[in-house]
PDB file of C-alpha atoms in Angstrom:
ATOM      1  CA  UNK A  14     -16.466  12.383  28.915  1.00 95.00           C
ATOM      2  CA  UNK A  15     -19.434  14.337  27.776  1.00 98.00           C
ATOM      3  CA  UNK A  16     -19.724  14.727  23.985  1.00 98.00           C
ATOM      4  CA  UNK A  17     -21.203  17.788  22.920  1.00 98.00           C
ATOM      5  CA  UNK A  18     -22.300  21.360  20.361  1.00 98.00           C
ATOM      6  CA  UNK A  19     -19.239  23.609  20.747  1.00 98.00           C
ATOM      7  CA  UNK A  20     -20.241  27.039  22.175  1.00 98.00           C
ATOM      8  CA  UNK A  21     -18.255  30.368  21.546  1.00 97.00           C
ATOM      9  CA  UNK A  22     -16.703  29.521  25.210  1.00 97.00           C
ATOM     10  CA  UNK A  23     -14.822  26.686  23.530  1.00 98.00           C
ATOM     11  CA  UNK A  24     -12.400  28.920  21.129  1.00 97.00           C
ATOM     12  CA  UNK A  25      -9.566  28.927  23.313  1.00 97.00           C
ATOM     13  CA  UNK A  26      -9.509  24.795  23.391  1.00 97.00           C
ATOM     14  CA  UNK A  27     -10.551  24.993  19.879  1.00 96.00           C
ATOM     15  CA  UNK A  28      -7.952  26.953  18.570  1.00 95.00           C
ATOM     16  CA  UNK A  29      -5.315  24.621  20.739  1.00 94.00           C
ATOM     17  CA  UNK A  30      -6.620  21.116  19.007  1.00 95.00           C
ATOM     18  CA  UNK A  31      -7.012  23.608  15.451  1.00 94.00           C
ATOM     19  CA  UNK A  32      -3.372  24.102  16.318  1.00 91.00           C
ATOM     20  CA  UNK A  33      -2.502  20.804  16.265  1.00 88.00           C
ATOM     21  CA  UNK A  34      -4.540  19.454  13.000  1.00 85.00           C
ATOM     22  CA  UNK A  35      -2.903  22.330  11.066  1.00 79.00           C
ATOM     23  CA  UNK A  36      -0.283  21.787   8.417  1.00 68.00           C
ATOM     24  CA  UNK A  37      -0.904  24.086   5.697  1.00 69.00           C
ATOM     25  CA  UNK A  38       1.441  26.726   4.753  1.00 68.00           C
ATOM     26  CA  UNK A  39      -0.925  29.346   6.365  1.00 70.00           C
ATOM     27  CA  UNK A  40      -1.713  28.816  10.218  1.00 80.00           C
ATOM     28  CA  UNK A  41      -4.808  28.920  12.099  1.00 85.00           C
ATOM     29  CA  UNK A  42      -6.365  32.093  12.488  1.00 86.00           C
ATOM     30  CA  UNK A  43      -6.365  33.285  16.171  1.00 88.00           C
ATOM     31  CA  UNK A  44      -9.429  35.561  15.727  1.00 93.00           C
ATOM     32  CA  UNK A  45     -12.194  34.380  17.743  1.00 94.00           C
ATOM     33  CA  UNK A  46     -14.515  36.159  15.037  1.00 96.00           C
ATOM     34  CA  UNK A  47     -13.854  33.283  12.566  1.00 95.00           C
ATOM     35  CA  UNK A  48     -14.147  30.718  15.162  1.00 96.00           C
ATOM     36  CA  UNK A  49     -18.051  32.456  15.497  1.00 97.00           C
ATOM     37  CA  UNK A  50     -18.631  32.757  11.899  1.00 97.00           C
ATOM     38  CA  UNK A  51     -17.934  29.163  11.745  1.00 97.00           C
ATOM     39  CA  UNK A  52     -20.453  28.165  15.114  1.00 97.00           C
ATOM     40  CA  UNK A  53     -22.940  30.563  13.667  1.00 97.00           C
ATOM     41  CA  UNK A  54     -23.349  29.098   9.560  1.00 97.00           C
ATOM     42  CA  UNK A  55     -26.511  27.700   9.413  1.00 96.00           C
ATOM     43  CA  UNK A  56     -26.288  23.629   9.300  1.00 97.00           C
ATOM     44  CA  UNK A  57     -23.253  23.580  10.676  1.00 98.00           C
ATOM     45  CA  UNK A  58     -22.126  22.183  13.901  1.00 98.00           C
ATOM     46  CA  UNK A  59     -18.979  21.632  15.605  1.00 98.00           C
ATOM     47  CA  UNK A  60     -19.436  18.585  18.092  1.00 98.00           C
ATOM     48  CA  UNK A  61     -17.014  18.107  20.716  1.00 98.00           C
ATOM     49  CA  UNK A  62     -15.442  15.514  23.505  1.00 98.00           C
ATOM     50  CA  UNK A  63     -14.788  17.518  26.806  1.00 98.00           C
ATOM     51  CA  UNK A  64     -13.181  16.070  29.771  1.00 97.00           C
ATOM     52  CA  UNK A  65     -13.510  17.789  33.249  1.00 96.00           C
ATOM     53  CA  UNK A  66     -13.744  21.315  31.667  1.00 95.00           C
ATOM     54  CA  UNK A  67     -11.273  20.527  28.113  1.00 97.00           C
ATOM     55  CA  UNK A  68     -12.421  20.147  24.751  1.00 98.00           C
ATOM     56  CA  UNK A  69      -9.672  17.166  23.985  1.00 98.00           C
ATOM     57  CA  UNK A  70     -11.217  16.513  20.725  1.00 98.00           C
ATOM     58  CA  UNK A  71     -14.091  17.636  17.881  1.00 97.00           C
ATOM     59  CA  UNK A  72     -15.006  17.778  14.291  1.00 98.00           C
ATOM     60  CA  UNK A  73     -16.772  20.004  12.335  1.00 98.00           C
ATOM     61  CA  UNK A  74     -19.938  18.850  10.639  1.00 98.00           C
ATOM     62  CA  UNK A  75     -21.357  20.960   7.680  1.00 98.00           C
ATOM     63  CA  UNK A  76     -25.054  19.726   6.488  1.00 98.00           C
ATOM     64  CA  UNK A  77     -25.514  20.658   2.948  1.00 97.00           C
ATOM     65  CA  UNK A  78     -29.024  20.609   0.899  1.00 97.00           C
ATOM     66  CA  UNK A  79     -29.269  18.976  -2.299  1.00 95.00           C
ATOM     67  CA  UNK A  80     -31.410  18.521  -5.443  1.00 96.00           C
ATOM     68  CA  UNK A  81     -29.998  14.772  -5.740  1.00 94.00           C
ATOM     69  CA  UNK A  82     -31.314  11.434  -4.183  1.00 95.00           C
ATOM     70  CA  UNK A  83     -34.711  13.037  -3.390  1.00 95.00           C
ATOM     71  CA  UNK A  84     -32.977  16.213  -2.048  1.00 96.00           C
ATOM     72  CA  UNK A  85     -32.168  14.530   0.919  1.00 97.00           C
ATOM     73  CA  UNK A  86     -28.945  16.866   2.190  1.00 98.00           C
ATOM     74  CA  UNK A  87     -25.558  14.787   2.654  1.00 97.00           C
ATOM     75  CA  UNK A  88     -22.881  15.557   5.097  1.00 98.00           C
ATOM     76  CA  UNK A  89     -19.207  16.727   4.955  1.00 97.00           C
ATOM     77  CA  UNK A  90     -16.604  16.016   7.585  1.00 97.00           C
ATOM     78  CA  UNK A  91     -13.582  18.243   8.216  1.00 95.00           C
ATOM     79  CA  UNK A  92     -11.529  19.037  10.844  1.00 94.00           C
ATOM     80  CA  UNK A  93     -11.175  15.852  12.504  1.00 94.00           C
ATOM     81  CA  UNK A  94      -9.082  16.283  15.701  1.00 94.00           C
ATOM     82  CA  UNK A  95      -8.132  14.431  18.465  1.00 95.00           C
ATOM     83  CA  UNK A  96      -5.514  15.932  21.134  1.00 95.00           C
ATOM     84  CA  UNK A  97      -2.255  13.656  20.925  1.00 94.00           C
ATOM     85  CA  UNK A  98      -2.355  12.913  24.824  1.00 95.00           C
ATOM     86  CA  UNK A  99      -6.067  11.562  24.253  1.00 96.00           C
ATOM     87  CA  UNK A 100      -5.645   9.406  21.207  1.00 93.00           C
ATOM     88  CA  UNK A 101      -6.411   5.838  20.829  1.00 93.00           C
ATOM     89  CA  UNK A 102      -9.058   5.983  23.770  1.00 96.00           C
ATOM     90  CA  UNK A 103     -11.741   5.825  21.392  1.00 96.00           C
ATOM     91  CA  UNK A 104     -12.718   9.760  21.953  1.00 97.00           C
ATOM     92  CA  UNK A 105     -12.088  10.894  18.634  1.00 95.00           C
ATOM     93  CA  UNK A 106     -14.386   7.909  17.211  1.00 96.00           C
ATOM     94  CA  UNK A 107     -16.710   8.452  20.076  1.00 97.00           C
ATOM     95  CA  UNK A 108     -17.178  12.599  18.711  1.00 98.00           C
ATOM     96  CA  UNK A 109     -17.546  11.341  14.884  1.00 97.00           C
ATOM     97  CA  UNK A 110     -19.393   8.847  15.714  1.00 97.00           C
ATOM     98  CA  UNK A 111     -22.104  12.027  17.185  1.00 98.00           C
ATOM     99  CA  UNK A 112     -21.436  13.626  14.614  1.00 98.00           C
ATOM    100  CA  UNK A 113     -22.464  11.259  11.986  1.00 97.00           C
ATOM    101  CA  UNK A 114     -25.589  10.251  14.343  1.00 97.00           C
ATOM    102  CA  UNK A 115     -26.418  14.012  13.785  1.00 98.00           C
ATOM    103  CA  UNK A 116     -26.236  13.309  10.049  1.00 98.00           C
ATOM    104  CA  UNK A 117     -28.468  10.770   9.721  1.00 97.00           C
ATOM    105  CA  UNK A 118     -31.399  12.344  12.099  1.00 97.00           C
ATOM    106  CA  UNK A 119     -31.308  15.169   9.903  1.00 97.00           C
ATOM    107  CA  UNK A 120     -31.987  12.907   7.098  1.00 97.00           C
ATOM    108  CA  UNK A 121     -28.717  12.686   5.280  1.00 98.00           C
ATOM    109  CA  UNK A 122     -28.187  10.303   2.638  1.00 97.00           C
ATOM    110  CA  UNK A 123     -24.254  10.169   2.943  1.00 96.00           C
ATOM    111  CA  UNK A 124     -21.398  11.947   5.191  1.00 97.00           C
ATOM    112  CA  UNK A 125     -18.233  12.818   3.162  1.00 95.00           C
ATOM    113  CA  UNK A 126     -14.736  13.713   4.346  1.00 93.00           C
ATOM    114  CA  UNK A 127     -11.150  13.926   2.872  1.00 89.00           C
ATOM    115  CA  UNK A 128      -7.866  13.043   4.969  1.00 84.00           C
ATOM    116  CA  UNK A 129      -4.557  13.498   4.053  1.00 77.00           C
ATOM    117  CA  UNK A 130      -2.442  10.403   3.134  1.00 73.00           C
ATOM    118  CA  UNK A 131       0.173  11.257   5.272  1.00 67.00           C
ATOM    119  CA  UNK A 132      -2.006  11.545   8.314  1.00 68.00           C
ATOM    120  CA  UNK A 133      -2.312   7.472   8.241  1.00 73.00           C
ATOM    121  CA  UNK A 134      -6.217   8.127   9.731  1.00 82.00           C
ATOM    122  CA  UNK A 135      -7.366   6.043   6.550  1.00 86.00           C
ATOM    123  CA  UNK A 136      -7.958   2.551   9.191  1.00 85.00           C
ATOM    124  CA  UNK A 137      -9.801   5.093  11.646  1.00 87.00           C
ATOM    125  CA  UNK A 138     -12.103   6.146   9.196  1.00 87.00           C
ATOM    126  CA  UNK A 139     -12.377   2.673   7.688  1.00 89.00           C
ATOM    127  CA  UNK A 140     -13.216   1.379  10.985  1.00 89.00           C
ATOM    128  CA  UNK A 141     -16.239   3.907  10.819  1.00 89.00           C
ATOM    129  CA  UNK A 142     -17.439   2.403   7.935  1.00 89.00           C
ATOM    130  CA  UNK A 143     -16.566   5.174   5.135  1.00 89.00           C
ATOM    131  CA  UNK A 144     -14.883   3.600   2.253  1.00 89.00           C
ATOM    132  CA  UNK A 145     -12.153   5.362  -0.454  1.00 83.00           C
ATOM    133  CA  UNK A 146     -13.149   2.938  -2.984  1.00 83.00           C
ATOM    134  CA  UNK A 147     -16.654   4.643  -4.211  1.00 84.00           C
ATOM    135  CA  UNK A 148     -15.465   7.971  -5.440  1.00 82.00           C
ATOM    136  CA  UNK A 149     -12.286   9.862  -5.418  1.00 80.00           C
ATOM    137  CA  UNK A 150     -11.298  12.907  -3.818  1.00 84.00           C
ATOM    138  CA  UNK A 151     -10.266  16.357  -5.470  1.00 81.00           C
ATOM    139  CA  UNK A 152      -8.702  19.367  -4.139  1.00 83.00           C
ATOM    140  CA  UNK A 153      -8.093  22.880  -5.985  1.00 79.00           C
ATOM    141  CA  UNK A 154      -6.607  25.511  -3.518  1.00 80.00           C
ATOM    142  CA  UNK A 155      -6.959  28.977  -4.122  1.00 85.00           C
TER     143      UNK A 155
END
């Protein structure tokens, strides 16, 4: 397994795992223009697990500046996905784990994410050490 930065190469395994995570009412885009928008943002990454030549899991990792806690930036997590065949291997902890490594060279102060209750990924995250019990999530859809 080699854990690595997604490259515009990787949309077609991307959109497969994007595929997977996706529940909302409106699917994935299949436009390999957003997928680049997305690679391209400045501070953020998308760090992936491949395995022979398949991305079989990844997460996107946005670093955000801040004015707070000595303007040290923080970190959100999204898009947390691990292909169904590959789960409970450890290679979707393995690719947030890089991810969060990522975080904390760049100085972060904290890495933030949301999941969905009926996902059940609240132990997986636990076991990563992030905690629901400091602060509680919001969503307002547009």
């Amino acid at each position: 397994m080699i854990i690595r930065d997604l490259i515009a190469d990787d949309f077609p395994d991307a959109l497969r795992l994007y595929q997977v995570l996706t529940r909302d009412p409106v699917p994935v885009t299949t436009d390999p223009a957003a997928f680049h928008a997305v690679l391209d943002h400045a501070g953020t990454t998308i760090v992936g697990a491949q395995i022979e030549d398949r991305i079989v899991a990844m997460i996107t990792l946005h670093i955000l500046p801040n004015m707070t806690s000595g303007g040290r930036a923080y970190a959100l997590v999204e898009n947390v996905i691990c292909d169904p065949e590959h789960q409970g291997k450890g290679i979707g902890k393995a690719v947030l784990q890089a991810g969060l490594d990522k975080a904390k060279a760049k100085g972060c102060y904290k890495a933030m994410l949301l999941t969905g209750e009926a996902r059940g990924a609240r132990g997986f995250y636990e076991s990563l050490g992030f905690s629901g019990h400091e602060k509680h999530g919001m969503i307002l859809r547009f």
